[in-house]
CSV table of C-alpha atoms in Angstrom, one decimal:
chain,number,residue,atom,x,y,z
Z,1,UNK,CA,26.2,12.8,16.1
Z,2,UNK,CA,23.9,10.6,17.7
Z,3,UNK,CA,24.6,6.7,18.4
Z,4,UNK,CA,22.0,4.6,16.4
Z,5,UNK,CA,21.8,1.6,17.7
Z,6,UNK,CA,20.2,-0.9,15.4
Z,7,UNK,CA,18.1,-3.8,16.2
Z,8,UNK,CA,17.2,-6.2,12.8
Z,9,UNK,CA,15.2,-8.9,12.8
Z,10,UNK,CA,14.5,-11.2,10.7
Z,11,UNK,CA,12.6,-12.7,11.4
Z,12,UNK,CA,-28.7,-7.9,8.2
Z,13,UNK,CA,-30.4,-8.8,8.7
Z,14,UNK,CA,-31.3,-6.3,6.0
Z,15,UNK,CA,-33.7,-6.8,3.5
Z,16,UNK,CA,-33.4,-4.4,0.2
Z,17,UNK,CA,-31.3,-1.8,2.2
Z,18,UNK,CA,-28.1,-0.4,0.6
Z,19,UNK,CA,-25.0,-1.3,2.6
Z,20,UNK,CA,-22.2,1.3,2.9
Z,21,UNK,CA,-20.1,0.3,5.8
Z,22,UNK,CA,-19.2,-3.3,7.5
Z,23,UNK,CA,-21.6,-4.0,9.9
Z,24,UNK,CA,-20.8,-5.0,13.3
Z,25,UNK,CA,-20.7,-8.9,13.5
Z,26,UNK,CA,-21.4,-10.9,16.7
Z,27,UNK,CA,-18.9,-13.3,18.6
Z,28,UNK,CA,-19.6,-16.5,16.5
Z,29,UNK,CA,-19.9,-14.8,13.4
Z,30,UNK,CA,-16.0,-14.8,12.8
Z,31,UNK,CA,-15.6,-18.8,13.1
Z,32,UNK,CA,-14.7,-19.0,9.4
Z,33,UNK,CA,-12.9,-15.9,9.0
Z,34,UNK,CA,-11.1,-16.2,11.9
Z,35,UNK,CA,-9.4,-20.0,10.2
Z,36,UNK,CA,-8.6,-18.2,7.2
Z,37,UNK,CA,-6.8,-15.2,9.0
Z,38,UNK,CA,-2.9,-15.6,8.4
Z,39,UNK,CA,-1.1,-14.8,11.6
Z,40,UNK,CA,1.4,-11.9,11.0
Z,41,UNK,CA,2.1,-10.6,14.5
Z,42,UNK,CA,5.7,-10.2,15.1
Z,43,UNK,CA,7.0,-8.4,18.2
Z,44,UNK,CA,10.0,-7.2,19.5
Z,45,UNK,CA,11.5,-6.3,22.6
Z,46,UNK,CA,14.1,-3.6,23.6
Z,47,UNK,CA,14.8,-0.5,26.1
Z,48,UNK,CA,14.9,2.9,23.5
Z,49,UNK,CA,17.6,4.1,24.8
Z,50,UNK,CA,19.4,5.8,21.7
Z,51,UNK,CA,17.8,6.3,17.8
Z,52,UNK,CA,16.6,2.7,17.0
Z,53,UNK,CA,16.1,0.8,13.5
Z,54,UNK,CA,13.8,-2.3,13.3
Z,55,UNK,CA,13.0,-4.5,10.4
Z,56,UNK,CA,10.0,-6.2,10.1
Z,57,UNK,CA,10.0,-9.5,8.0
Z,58,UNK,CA,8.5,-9.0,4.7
Z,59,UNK,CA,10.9,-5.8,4.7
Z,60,UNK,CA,9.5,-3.2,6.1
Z,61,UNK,CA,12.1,-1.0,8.3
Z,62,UNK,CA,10.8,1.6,11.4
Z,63,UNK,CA,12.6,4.2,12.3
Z,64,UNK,CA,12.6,5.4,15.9
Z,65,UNK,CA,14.0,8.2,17.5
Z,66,UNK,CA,14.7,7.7,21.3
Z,67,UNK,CA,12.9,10.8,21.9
Z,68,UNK,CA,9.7,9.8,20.2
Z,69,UNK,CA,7.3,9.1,23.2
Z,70,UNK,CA,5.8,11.4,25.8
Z,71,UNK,CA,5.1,8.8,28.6
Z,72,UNK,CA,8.3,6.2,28.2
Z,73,UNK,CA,9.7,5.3,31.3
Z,74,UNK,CA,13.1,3.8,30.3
Z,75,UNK,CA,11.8,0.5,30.8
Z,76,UNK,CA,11.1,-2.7,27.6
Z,77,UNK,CA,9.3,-1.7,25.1
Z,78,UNK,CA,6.9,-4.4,23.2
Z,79,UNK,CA,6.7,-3.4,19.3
Z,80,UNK,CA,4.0,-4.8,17.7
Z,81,UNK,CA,4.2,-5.2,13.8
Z,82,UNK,CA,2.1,-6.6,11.0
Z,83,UNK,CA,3.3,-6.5,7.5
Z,84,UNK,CA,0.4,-6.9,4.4
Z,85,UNK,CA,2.1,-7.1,1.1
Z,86,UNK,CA,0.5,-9.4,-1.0
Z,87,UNK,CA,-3.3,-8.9,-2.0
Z,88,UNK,CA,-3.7,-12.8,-1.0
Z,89,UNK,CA,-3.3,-11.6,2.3
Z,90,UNK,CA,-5.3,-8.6,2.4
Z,91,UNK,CA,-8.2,-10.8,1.2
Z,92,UNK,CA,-7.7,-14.0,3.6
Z,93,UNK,CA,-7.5,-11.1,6.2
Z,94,UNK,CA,-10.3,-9.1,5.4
Z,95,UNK,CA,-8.8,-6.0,5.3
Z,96,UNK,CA,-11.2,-3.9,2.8
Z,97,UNK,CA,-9.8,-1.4,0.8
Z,98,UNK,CA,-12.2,1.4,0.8
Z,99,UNK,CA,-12.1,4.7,2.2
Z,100,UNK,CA,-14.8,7.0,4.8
Z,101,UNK,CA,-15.6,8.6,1.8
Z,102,UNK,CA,-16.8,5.3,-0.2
Z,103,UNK,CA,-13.9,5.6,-2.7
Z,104,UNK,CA,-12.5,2.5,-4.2
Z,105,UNK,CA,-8.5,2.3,-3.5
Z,106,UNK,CA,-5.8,-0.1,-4.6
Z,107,UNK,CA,-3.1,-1.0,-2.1
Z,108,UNK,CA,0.8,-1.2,-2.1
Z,109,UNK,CA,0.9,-2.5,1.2
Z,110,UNK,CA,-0.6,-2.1,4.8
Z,111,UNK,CA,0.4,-2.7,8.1
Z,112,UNK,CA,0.2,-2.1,11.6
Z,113,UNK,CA,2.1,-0.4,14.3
Z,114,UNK,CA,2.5,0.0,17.9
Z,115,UNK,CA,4.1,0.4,20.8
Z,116,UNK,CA,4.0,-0.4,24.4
Z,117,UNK,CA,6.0,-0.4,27.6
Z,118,UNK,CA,4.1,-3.4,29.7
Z,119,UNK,CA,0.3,-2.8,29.4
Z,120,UNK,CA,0.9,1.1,28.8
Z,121,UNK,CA,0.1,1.8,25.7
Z,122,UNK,CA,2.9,4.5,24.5
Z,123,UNK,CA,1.6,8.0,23.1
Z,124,UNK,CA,4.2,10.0,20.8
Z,125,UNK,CA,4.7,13.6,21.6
Z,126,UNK,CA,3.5,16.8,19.7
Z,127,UNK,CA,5.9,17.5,17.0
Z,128,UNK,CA,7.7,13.9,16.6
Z,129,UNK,CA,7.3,10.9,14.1
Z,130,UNK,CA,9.2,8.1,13.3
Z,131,UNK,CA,10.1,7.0,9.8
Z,132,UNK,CA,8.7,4.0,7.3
Z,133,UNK,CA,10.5,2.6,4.6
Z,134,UNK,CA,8.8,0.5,2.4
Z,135,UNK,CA,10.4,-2.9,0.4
Z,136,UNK,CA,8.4,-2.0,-2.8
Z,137,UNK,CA,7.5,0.7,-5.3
Z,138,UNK,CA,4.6,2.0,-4.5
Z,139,UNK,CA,1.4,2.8,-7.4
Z,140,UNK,CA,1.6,5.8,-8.5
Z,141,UNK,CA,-0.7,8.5,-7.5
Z,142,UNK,CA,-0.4,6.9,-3.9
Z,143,UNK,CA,-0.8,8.3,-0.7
Z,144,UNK,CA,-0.9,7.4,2.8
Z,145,UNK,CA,-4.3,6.5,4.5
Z,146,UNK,CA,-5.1,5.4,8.7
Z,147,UNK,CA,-7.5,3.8,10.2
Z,148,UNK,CA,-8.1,3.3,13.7
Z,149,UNK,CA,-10.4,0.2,13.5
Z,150,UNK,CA,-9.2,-3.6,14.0
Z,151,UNK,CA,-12.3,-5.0,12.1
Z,152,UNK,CA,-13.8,-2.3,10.3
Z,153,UNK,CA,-11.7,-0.8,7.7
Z,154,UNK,CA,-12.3,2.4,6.2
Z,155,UNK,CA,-9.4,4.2,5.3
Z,156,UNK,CA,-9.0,7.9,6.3
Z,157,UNK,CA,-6.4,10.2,3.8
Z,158,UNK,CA,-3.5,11.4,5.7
Z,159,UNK,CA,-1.4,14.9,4.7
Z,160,UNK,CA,1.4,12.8,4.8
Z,161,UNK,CA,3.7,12.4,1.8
Z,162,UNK,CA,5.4,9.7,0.5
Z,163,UNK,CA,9.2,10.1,-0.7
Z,164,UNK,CA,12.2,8.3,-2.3
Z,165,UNK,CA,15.7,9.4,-2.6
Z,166,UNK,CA,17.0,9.4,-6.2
Z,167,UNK,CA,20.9,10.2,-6.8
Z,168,UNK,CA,21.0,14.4,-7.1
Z,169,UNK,CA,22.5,14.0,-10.5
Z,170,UNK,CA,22.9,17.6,-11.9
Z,171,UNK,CA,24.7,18.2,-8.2
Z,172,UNK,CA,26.7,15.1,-9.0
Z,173,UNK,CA,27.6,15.8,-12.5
Z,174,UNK,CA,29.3,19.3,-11.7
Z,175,UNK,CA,31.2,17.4,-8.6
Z,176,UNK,CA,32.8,15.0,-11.0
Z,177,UNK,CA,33.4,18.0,-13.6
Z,178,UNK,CA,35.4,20.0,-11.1
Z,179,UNK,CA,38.1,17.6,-10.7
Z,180,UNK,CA,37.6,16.5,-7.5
Z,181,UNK,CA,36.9,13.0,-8.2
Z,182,UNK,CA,37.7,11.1,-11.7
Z,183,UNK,CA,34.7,10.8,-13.5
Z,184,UNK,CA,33.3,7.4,-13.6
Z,185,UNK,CA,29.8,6.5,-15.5
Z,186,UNK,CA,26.7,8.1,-13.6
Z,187,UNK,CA,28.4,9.9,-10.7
Z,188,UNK,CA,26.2,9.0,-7.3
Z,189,UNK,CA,27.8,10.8,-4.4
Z,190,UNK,CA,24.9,13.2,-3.5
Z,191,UNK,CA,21.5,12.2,-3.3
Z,192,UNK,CA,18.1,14.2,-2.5
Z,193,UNK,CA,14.6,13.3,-1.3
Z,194,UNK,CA,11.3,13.7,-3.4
Z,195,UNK,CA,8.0,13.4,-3.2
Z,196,UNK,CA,6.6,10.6,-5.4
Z,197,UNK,CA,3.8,12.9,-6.6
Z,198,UNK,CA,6.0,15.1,-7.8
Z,199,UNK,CA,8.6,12.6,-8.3
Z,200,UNK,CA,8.5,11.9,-12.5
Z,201,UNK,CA,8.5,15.5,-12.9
Z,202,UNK,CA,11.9,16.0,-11.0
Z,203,UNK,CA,13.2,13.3,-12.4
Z,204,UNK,CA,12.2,14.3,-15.8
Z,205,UNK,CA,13.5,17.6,-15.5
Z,206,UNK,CA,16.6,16.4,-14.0
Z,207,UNK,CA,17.9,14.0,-16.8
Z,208,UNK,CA,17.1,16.9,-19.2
Z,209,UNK,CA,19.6,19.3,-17.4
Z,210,UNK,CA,22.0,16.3,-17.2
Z,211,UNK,CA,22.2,16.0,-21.2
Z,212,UNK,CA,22.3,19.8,-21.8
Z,213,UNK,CA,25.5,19.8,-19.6
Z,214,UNK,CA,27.3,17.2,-21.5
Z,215,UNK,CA,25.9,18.2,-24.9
Z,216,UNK,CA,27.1,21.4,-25.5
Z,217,UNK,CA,27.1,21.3,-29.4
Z,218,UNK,CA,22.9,20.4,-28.5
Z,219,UNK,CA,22.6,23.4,-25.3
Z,220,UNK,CA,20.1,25.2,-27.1
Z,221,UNK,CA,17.8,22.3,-28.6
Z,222,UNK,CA,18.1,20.4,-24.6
Z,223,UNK,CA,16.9,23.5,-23.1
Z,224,UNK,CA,14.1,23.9,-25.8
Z,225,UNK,CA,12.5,20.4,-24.6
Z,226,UNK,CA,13.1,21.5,-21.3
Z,227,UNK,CA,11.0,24.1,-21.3
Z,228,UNK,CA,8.4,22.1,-23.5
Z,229,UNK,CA,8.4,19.4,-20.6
Z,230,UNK,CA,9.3,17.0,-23.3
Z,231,UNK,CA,8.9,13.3,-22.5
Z,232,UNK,CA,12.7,11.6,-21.7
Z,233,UNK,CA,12.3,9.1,-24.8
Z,234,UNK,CA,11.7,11.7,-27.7
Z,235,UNK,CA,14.9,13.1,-25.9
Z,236,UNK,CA,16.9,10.4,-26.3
Z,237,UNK,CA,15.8,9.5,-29.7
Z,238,UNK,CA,16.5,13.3,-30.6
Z,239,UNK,CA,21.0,12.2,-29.1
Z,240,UNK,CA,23.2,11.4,-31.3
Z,241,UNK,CA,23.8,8.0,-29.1
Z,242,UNK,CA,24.7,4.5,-29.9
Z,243,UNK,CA,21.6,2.0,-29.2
Z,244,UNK,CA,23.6,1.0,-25.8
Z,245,UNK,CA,24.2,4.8,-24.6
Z,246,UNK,CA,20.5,4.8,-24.6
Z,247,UNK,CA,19.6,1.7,-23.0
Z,248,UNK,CA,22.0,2.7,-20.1
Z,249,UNK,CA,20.6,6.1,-20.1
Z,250,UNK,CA,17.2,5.1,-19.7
Z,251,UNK,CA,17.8,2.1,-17.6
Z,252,UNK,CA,19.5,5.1,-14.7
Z,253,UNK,CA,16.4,7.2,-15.3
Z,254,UNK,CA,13.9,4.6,-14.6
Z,255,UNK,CA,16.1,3.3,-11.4
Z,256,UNK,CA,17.3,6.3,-9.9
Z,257,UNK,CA,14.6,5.8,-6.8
Z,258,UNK,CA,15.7,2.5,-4.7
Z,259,UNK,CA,13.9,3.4,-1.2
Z,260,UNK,CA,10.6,4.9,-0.4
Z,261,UNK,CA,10.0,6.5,2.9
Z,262,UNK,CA,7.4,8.4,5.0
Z,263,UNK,CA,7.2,9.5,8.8
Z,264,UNK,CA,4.2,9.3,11.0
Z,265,UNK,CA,2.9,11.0,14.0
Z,266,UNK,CA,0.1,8.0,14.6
Z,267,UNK,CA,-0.2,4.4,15.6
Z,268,UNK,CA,-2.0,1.4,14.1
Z,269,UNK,CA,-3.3,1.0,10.6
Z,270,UNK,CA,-1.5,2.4,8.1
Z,271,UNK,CA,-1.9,2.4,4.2
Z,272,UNK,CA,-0.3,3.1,1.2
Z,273,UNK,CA,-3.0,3.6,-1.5
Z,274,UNK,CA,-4.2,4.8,-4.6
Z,275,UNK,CA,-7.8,6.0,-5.4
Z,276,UNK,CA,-9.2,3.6,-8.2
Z,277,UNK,CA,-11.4,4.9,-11.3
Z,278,UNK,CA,-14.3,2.5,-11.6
Z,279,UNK,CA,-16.1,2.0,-15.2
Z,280,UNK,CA,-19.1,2.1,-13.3
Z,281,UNK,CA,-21.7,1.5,-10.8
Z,282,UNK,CA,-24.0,-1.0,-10.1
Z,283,UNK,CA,-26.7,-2.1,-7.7
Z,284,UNK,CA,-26.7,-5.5,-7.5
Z,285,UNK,CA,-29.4,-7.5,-5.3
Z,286,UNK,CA,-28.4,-11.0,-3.6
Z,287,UNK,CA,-30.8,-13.6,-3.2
Z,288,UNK,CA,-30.1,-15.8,-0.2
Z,289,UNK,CA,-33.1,-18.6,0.1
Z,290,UNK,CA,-31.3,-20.3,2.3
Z,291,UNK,CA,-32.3,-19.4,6.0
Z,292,UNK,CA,-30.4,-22.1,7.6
Z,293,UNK,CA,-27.7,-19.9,7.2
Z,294,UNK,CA,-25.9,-17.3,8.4
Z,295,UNK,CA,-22.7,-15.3,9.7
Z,296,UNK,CA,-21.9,-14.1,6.0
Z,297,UNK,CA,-18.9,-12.8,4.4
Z,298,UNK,CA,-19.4,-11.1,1.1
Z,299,UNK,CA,-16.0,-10.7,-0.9
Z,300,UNK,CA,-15.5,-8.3,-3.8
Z,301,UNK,CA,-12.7,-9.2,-5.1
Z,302,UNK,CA,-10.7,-7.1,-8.5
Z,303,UNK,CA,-8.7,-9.4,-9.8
Z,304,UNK,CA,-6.9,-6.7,-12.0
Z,305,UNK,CA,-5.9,-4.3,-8.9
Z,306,UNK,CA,-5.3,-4.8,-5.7
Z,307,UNK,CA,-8.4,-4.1,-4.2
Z,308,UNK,CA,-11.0,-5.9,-2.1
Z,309,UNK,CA,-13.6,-5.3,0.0
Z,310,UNK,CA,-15.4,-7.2,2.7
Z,311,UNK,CA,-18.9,-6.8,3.8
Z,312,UNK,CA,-20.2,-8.9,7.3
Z,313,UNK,CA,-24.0,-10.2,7.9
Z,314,UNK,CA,-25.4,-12.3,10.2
Z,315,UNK,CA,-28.8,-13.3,7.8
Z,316,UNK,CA,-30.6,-11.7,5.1
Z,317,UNK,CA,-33.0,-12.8,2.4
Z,318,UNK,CA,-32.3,-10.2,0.3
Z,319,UNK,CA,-29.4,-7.3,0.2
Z,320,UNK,CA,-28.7,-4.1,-2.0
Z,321,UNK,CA,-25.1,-3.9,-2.6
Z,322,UNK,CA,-23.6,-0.8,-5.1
Z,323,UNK,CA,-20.6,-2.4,-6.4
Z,324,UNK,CA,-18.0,-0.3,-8.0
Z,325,UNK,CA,-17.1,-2.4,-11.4
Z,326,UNK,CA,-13.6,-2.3,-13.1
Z,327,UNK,CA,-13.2,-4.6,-15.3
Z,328,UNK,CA,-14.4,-7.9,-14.2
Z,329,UNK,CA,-14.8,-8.3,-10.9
Z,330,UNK,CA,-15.1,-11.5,-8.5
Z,331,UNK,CA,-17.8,-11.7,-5.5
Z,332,UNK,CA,-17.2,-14.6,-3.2
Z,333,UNK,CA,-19.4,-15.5,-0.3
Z,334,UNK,CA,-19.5,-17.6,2.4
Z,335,UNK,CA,-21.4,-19.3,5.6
Z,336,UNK,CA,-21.7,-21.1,8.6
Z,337,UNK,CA,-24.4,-24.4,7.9
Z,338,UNK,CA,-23.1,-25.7,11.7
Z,339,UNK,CA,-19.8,-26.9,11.1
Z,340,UNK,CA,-20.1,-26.7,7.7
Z,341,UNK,CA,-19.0,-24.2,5.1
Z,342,UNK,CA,-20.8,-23.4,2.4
Z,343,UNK,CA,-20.0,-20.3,-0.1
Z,344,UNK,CA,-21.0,-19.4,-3.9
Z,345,UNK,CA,-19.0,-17.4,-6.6
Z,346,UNK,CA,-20.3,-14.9,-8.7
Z,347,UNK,CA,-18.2,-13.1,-11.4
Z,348,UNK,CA,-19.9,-9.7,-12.6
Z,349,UNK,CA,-19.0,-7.2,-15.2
Z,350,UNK,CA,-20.2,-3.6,-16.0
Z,351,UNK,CA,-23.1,-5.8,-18.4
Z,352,UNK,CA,-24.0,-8.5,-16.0
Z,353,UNK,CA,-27.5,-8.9,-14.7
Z,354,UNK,CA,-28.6,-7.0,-11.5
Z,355,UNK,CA,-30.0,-9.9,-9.8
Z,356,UNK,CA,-28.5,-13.2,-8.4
Z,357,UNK,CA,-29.9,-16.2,-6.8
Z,358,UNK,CA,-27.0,-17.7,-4.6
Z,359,UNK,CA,-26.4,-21.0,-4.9
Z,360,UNK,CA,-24.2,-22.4,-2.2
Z,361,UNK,CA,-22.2,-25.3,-2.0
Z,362,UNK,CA,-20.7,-27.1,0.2
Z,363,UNK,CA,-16.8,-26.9,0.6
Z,364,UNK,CA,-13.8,-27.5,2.7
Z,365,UNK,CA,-11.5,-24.1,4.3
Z,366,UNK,CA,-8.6,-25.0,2.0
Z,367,UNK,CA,-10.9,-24.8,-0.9
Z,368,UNK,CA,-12.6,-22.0,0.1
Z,369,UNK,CA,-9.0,-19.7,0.5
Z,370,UNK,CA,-7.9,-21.1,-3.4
Z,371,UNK,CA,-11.5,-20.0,-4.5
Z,372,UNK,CA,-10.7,-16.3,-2.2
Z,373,UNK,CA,-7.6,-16.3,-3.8
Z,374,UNK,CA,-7.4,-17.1,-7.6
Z,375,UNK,CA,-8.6,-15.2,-10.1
């Protein structure tokens, strides 16, 4: 078996023209984006000499196995990490949540890996991975998106899976009814890994074959719901169990899955995402009479989801923006008037006017990240 040795830390100019990508922005242009950034760079430092386990701050914990890398030299490694959990930091960071295909996601979490041994950068060999295991549940329907992009981000869909381990409990069940082991509550000595798109399902299924095990007066009925994939709460209504029974019952089928994993054959931006259904689509047209201006940041902000997106001018008089709208949405944007900053908030829903005059305002960076921020 191998040794794993563990290392934890805590530790536009455009005028009318429909925008569907970030445009490039010049040097100066990031002056206020750059103040709001929050730095979440951590690094560590070791020589991969056996399997290797690293935990990020905010929870995150990379797997590596010493064999990952096709041009390691046995000399330090520098692992770069950045941890995005909460949507205040995806939106002080500007980290858009779209995909190459224009589709609107929601995030559970990004963050960004890599690797280097002094200024090599380190490439992983056909066939390996390392492993990710997320702090947090992830949406459901999500799925794991890359980008290779440190200021434009538009998310590419990855064939990799996202799983959790839930307790095996049909394997467990027949352990403790053998007599090897006195039975005691939910048995939990086996577990098995499952793919969260497929993961209710199992479970479903699972807890279904648990009762008709120990109900054997109610086999026949169990196994009728079974194969009627009925929904686990008509299937405990349907026991003869006291009002606690069920609470426990439902309580262990709606916690079986404590840790949610993936591996990974790439480096850099990684995402866990959902694709988010929009009520509908609107062109909307800003107004900007204000050429003193410029460096913009335009900030659609869901205050419902965790969603943003982030679009980057240098001027413009006027601009054609398709907005996706769910809900009621928030649009936030801001500029450079020398070393001041001025911004203007808009808040849109599926029946606002097409058309808005910005009005900007003065206002100071610690105003402008509460007005980025709240909802």
């Amino acid at each position: 078996m191998k040794t794993i040795y563990i290392l934890i830390f805590s530790i536009v100019m455009l005028s009318c023209q429909k925008e569907k990508t970030s445009l490039p922005i010049e040097e100066n242009s990031i002056a206020i984006s750059s103040q709001l950034k929050t730095d979440k760079l951590q690094t560590f430092e070791f020589i991969l000499k056996n399997d290797t386990l690293i935990s990020g701050k905010e929870g995150t914990k990379i797997w590596i196995p010493r064999d990952l890398f096709e041009n390691y030299s046995n000399g330090k490694i520098t692992f770069e990490l950045k941890e995005f959990y909460s949507k205040e930091d995806m939106i002080l960071n500007s980290l858009s949540t779209v995909t190459n295909k224009d589709e609107l996601l929601e995030s559970s979490g990004m963050f960004y890996i890599n690797f280097k041994e002094g200024d090599k950068q380190l490439k992983i060999k056909n066939g390996k991975s390392y492993k990710v295991e997320t702090p947090n549940k992830p949406l459901a329907e999500s799925n794991i998106y890359y980008n290779d992009n440190d200021s434009i981000f538009r998310w590419e869909l990855s064939d990799n899976k996202i799983y959790t381990e839930i307790s095996d409990i049909i394997r467990n069940l027949e352990y403790f009814k053998s007599g090897k082991h006195e039975y005691e509550n939910i048995p939990d000595k086996f577990k098995k890994r499952v793919a969260i798109d497929s993961l209710e399902i199992v479970k479903k299924r699972d807890s279904l074959k648990y009762l008709k095990i120990i109900n054997e007066d109610n086999k026949k009925s169990i196994e009728a719901l079974i194969e009627e994939n009925s929904e686990w709460g008509i299937v405990l209504e349907n026991q003869n169990l006291s009002k606690e029974e069920k609470i426990v019952r439902h309580n262990f089928y709606e916690n079986q899955n404590q840790i949610y994993s993936f591996t990974s054959d790439k480096l850099g931006w990684i995402n866990i995402d959902k694709v988010l259904t929009y009520d509908v689509m609107k062109e909307i047209l800003f107004k900007n009479d204000n050429q003193n201006l410029k460096y913009f940041s335009i900030n659609i902000i869901y205050p419902n989801n965790r969603s943003v997106l982030n679009y980057n001018l240098s001027q413009f008089s006027k601009y054609l923006l398709n907005v996706k709208i769910v809900g009621k949405i928030k649009i936030v944007i801001y500029a450079n008037s020398g070393n001041k900053i001025m911004f203007d908030s808009i808040n849109i829903d599926k029946n606002s006017m097409d058309e808005f005059d910005i009005n900007f305002k003065e206002t100071t960076l610690d105003k402008l990240k509460q007005e980025l921020i709240s909802n």
